[in-house]
PDB file of C-alpha atoms in Angstrom:
ATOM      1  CA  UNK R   1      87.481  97.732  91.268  1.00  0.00           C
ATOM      2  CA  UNK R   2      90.767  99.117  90.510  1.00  0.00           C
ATOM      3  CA  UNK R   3      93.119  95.870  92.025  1.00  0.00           C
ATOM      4  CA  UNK R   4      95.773  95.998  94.648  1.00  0.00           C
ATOM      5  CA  UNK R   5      97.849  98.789  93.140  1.00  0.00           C
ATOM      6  CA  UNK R   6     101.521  98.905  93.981  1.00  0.00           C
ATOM      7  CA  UNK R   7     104.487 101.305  93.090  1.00  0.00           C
ATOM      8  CA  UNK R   8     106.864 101.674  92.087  1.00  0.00           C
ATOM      9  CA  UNK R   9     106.459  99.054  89.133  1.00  0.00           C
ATOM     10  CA  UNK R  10     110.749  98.967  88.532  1.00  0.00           C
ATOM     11  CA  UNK R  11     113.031 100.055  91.107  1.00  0.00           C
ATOM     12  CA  UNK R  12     116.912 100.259  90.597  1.00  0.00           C
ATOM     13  CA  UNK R  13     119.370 100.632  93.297  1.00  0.00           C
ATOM     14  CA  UNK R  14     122.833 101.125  94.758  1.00  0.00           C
ATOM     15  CA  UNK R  15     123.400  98.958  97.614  1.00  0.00           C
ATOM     16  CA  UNK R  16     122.980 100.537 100.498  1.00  0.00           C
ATOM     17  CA  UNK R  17     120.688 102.908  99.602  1.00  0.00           C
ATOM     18  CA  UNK R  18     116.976 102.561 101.047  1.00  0.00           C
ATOM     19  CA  UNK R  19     113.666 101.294  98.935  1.00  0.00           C
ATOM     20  CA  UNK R  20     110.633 102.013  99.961  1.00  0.00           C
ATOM     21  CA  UNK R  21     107.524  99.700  98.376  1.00  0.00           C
ATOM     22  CA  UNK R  22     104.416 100.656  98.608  1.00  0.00           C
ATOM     23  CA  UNK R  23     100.770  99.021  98.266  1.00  0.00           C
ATOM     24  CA  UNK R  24      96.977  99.875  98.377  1.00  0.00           C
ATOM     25  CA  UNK R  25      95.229  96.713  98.965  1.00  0.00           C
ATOM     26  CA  UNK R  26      91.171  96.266  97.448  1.00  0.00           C
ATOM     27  CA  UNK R  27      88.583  98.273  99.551  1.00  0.00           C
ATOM     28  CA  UNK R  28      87.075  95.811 101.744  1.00  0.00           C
ATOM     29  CA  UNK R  29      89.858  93.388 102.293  1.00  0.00           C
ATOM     30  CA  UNK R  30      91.229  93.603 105.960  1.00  0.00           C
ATOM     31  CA  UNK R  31      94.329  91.162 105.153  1.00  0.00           C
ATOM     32  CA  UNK R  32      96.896  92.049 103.528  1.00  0.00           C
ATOM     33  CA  UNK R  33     100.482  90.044 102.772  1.00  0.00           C
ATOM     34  CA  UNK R  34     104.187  91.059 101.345  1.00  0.00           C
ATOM     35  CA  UNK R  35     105.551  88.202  98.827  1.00  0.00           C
ATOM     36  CA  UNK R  36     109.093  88.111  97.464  1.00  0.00           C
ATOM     37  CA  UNK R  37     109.644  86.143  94.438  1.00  0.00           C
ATOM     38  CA  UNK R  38     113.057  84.536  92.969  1.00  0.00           C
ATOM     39  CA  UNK R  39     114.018  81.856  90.824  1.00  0.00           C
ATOM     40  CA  UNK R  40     116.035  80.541  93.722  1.00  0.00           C
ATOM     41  CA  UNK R  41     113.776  80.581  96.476  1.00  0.00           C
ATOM     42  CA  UNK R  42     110.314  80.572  94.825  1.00  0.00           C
ATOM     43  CA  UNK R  43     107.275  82.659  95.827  1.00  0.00           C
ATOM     44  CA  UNK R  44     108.038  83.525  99.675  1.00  0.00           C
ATOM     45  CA  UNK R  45     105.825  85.329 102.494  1.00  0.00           C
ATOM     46  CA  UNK R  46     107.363  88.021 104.194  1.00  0.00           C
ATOM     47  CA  UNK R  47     104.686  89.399 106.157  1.00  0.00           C
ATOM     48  CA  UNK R  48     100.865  89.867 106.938  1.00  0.00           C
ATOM     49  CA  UNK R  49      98.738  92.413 108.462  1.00  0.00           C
ATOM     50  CA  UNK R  50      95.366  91.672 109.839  1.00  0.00           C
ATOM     51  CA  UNK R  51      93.147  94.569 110.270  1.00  0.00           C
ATOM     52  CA  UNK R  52      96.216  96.395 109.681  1.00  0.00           C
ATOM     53  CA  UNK R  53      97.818  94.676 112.537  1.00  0.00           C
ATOM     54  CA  UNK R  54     100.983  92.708 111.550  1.00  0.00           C
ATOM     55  CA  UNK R  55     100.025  88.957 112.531  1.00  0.00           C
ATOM     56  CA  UNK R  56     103.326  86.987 111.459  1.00  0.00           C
ATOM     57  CA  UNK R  57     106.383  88.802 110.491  1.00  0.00           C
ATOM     58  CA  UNK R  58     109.164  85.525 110.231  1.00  0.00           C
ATOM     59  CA  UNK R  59     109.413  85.367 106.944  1.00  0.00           C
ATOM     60  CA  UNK R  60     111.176  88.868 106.894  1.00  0.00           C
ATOM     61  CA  UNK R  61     114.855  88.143 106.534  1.00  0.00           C
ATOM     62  CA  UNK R  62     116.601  90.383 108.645  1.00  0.00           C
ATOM     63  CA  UNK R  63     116.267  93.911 110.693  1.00  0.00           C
ATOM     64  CA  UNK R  64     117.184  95.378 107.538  1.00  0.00           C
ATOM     65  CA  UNK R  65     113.548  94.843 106.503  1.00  0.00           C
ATOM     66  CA  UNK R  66     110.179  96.304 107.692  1.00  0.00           C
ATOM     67  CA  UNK R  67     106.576  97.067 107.020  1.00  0.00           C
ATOM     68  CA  UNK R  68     103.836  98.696 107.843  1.00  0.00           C
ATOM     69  CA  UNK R  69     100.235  99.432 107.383  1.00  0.00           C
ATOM     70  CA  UNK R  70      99.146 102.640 109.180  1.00  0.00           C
ATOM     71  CA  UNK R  71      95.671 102.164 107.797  1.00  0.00           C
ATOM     72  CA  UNK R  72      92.779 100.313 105.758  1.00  0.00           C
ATOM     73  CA  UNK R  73      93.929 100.995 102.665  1.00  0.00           C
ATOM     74  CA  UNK R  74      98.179 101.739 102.848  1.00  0.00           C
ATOM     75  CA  UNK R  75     100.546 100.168 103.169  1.00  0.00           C
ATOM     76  CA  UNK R  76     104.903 100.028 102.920  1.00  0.00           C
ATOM     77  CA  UNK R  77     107.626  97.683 102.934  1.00  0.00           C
ATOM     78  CA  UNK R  78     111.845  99.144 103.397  1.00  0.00           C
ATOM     79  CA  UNK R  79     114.756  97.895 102.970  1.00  0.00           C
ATOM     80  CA  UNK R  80     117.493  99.724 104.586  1.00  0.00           C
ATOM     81  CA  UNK R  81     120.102  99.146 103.374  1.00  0.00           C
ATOM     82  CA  UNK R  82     119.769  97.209 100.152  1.00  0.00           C
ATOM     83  CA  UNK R  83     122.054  94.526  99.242  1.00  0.00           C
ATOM     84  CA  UNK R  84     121.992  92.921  95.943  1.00  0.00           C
ATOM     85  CA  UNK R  85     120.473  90.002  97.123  1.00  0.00           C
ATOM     86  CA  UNK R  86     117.562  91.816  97.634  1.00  0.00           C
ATOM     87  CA  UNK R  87     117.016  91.895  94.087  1.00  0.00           C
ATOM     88  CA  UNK R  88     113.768  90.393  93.364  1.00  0.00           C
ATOM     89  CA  UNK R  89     110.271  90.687  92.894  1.00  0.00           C
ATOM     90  CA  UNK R  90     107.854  91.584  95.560  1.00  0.00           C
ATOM     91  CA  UNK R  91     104.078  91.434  95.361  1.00  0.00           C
ATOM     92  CA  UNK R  92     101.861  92.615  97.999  1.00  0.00           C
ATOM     93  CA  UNK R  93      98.523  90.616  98.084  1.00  0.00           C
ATOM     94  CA  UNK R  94      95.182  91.562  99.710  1.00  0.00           C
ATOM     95  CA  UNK R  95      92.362  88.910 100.767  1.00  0.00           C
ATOM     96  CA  UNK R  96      89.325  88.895 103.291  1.00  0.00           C
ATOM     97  CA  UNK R  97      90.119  87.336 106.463  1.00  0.00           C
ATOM     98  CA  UNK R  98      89.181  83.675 107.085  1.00  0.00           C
ATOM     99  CA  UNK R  99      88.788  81.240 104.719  1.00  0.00           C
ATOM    100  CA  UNK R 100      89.413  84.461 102.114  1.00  0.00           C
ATOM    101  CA  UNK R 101      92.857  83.689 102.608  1.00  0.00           C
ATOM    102  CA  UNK R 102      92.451  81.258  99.843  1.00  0.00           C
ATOM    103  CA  UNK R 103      91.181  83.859  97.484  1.00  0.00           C
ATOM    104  CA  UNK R 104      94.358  86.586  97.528  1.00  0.00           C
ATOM    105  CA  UNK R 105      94.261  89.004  94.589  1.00  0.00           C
ATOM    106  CA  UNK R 106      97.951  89.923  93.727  1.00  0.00           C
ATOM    107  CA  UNK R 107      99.134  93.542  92.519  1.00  0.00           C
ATOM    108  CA  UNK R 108     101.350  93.553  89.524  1.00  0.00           C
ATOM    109  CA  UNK R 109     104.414  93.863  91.173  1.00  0.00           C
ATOM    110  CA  UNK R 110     107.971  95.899  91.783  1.00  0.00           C
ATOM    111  CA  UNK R 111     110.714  94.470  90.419  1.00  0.00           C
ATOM    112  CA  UNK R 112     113.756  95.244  92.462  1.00  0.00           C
ATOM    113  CA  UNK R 113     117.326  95.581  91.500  1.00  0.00           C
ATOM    114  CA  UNK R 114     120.250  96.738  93.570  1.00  0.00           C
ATOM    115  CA  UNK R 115     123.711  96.557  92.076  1.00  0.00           C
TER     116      UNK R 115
ATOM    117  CA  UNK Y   1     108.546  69.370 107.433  1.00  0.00           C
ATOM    118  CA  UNK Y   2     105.608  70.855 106.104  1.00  0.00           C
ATOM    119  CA  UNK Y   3     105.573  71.256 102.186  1.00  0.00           C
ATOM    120  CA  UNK Y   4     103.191  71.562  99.181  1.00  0.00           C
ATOM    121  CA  UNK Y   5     105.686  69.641  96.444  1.00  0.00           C
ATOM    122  CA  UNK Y   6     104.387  69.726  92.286  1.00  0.00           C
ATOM    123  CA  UNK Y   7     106.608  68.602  89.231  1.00  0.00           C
ATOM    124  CA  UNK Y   8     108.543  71.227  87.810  1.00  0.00           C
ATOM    125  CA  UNK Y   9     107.865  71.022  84.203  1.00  0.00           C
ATOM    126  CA  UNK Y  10     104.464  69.477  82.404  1.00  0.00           C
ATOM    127  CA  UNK Y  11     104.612  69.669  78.839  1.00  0.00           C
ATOM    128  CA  UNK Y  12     101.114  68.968  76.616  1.00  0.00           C
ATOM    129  CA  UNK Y  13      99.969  69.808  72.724  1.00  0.00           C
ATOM    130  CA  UNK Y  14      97.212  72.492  72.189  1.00  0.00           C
ATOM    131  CA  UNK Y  15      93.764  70.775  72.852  1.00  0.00           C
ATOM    132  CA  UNK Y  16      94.909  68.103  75.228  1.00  0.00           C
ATOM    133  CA  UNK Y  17      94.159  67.887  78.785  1.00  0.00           C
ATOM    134  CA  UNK Y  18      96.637  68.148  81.671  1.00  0.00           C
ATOM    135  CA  UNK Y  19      96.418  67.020  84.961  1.00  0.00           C
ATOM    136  CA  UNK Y  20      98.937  69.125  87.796  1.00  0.00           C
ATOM    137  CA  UNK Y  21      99.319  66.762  90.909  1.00  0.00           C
ATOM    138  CA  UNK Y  22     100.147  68.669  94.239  1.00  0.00           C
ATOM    139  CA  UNK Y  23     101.410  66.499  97.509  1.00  0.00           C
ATOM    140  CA  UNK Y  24     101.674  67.680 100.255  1.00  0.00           C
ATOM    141  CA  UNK Y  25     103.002  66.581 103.528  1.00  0.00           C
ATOM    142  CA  UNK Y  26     101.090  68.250 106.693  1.00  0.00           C
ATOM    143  CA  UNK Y  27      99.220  66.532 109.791  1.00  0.00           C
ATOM    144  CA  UNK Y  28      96.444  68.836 108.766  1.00  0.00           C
ATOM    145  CA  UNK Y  29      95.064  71.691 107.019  1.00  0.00           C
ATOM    146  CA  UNK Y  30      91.694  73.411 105.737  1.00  0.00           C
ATOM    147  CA  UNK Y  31      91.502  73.203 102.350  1.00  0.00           C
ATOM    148  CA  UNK Y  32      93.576  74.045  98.660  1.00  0.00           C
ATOM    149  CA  UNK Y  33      93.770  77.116  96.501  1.00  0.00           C
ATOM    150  CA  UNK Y  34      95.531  76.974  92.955  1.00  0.00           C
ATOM    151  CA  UNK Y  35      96.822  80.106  90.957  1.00  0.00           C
ATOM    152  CA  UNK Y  36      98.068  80.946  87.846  1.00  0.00           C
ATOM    153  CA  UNK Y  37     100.783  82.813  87.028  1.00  0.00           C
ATOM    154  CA  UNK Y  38     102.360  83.975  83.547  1.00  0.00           C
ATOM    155  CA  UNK Y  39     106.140  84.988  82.923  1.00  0.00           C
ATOM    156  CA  UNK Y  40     106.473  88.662  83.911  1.00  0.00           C
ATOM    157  CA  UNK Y  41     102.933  88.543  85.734  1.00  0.00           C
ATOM    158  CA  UNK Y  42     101.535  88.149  88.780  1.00  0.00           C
ATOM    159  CA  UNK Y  43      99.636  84.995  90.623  1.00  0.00           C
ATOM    160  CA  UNK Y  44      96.284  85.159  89.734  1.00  0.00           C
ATOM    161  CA  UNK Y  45      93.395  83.054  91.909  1.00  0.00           C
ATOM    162  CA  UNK Y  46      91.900  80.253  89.778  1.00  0.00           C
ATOM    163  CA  UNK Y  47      90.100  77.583  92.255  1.00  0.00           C
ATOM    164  CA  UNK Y  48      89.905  76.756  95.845  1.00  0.00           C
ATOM    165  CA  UNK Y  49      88.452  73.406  97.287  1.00  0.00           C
ATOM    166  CA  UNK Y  50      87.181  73.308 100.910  1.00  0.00           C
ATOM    167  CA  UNK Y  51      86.028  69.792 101.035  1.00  0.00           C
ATOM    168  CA  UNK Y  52      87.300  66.577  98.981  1.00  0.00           C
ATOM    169  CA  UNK Y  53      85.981  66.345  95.156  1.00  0.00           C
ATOM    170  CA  UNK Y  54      85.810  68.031  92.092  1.00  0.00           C
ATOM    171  CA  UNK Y  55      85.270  71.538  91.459  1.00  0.00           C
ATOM    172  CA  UNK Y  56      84.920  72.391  87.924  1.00  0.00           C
ATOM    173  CA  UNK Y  57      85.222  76.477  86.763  1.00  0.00           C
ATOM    174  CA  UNK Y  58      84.784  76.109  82.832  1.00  0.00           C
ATOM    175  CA  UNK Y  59      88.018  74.511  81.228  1.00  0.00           C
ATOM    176  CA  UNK Y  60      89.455  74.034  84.614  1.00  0.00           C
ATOM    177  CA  UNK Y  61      88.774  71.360  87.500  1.00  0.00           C
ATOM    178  CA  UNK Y  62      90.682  70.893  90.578  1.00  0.00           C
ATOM    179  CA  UNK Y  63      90.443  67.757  92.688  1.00  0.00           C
ATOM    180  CA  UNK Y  64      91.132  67.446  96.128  1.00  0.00           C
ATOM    181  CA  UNK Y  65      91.868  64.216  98.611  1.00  0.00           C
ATOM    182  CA  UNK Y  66      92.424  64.952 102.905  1.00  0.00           C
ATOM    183  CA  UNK Y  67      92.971  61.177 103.004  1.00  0.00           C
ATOM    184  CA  UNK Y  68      95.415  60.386 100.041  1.00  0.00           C
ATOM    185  CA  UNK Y  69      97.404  64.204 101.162  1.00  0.00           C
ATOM    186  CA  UNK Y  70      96.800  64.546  97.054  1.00  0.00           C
ATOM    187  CA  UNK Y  71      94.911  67.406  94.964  1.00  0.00           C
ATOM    188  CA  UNK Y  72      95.925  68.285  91.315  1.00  0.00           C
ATOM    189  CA  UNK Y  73      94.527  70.552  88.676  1.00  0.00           C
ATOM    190  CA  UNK Y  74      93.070  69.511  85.741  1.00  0.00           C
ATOM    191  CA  UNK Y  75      93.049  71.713  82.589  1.00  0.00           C
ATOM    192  CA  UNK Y  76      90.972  70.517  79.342  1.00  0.00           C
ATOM    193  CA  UNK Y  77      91.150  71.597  75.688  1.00  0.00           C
ATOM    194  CA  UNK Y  78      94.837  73.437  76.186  1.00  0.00           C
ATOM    195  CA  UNK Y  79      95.219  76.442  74.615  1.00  0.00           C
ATOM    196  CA  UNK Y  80      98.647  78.478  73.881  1.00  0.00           C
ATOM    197  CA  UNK Y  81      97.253  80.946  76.598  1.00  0.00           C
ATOM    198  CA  UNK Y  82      97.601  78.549  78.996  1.00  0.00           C
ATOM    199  CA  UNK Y  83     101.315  78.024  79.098  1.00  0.00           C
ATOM    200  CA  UNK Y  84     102.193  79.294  82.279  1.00  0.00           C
ATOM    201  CA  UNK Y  85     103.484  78.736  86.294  1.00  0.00           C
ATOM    202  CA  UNK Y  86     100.698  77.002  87.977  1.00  0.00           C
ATOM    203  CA  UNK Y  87     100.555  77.225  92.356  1.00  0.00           C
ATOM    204  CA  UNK Y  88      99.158  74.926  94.318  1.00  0.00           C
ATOM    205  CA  UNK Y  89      98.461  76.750  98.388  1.00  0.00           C
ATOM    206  CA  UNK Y  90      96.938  75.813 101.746  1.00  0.00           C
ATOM    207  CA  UNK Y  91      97.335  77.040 105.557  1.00  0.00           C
ATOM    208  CA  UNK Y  92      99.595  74.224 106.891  1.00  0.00           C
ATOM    209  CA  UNK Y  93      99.023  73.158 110.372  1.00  0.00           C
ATOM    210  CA  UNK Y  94     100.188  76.018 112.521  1.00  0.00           C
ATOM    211  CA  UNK Y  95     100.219  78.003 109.636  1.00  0.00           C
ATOM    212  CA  UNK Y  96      97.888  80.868 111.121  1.00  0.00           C
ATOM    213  CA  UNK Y  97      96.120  82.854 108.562  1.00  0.00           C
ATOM    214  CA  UNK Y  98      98.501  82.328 106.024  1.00  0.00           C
ATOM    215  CA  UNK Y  99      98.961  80.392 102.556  1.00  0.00           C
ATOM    216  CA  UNK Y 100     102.070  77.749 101.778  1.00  0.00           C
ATOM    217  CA  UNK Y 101     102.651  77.667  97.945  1.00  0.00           C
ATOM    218  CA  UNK Y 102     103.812  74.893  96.481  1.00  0.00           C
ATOM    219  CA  UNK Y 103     107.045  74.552  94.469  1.00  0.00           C
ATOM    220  CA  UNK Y 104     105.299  75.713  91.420  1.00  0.00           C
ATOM    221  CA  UNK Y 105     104.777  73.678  87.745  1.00  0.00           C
ATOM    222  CA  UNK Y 106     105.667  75.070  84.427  1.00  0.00           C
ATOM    223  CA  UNK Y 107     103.181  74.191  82.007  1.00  0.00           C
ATOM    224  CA  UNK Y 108     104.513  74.352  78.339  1.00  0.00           C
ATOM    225  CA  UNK Y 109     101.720  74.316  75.176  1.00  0.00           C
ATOM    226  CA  UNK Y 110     103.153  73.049  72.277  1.00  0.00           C
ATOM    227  CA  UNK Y 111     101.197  72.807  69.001  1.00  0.00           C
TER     228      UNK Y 111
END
């Protein structure tokens, strides 16, 4: 199996500009989750999708943020615009619903930066 | 509130054994995962414990305790590979389907 698989791996920015993150969870999971990651704030949720169905979106800071998973095995996260606090870096995680939740395989990563 | 909280720094020689504590505080919750995670890489799954005891997976063991709100992680014969963030993460009460990670615990190997 090939791992969740995200992309772009580095990203760099001008604020105000819009990033697009992508992520194609393992075959056979049917949860997926967006993750941001600073020294500041620790590892944070941002967002999950059951059966490609968002579930809880709080952890999403603001409207500037979004996501979405039009199917099984694709999905995105924006910001529009970017600020430099955005910088960070965000993992997208897939898992089998249930008790899988415990089990969440991690993709490598995009490091963001907007200047 | 509801919070998972681990020291911030453990420090151990090569070949010791190391023992991560994770509190939390939470009326209730299903069980506790624990990842690993190196500098520039991602989490990584190690253990999960659905019921109080030990689990043991090769070098590592993690522990878990509903009544004492108390789990840790137990690492024997440290290697250098080892140094490294270690997670501890459950569904808090009201949580939905979603994992709480702890504050995270840097684990230094020193020979």
């Amino acid at each position: 199996d090939a791992g969740v698989i995200q992309s772009p791996r580095h990203e760099v920015t001008e604020m105000g500009q819009e990033v697009t993150l992508r992520c194609k969870p393992i075959s056979g999971h049917n949860s997926l989750f967006w993750y941001r990651q600073t020294m500041m704030r620790g590892l944070e949720l941002l967002i999950y999708f059951n059966n490609n169905v968002p579930i809880d979106d709080s952890g999403m800071p603001e409207d500037r943020f979004s996501a979405k998973m039009p199917n099984a095995s694709f999905s995105t996260l924006k910001i529009q615009p970017s600020e430099p606090r955005d910088s960070a870096v965000y993992f997208c995680a897939s898992s089998r619903l249930g008790q899988g939740v415990y089990e969440q395989y991690f993709g490598p990563g995009t490091r963001l930066t907007v200047t | 509130g509801q919070s998972l909280e681990q020291p911030s720094e453990v420090t151990a020689v090569e070949g010791a054994i190391v023992q991560i504590n994770c509190t939390y505080q939470t009326s209730g919750f299903y069980g506790l995962s624990w990842y690993q995670q190196h500098d520039g890489g991602a989490p990584t799954f190690l253990s999960y414990n659905a019921l109080d005891g030990l689990e043991e997976t090769g070098r590592f063991s993690s522990f878990l305790s509903r009544s004492d709100s108390y789990g840790y992680l137990l690492l024997q014969e440290l290697q250098m590979k080892d140094s490294a963030s270690y997670f501890c993460a459950a569904i808090l009460t009201g949580g939905g389907n979603k994992l709480t990670f702890g504050t995270g615990t840097q684990l230094k190997v020193e020979l």
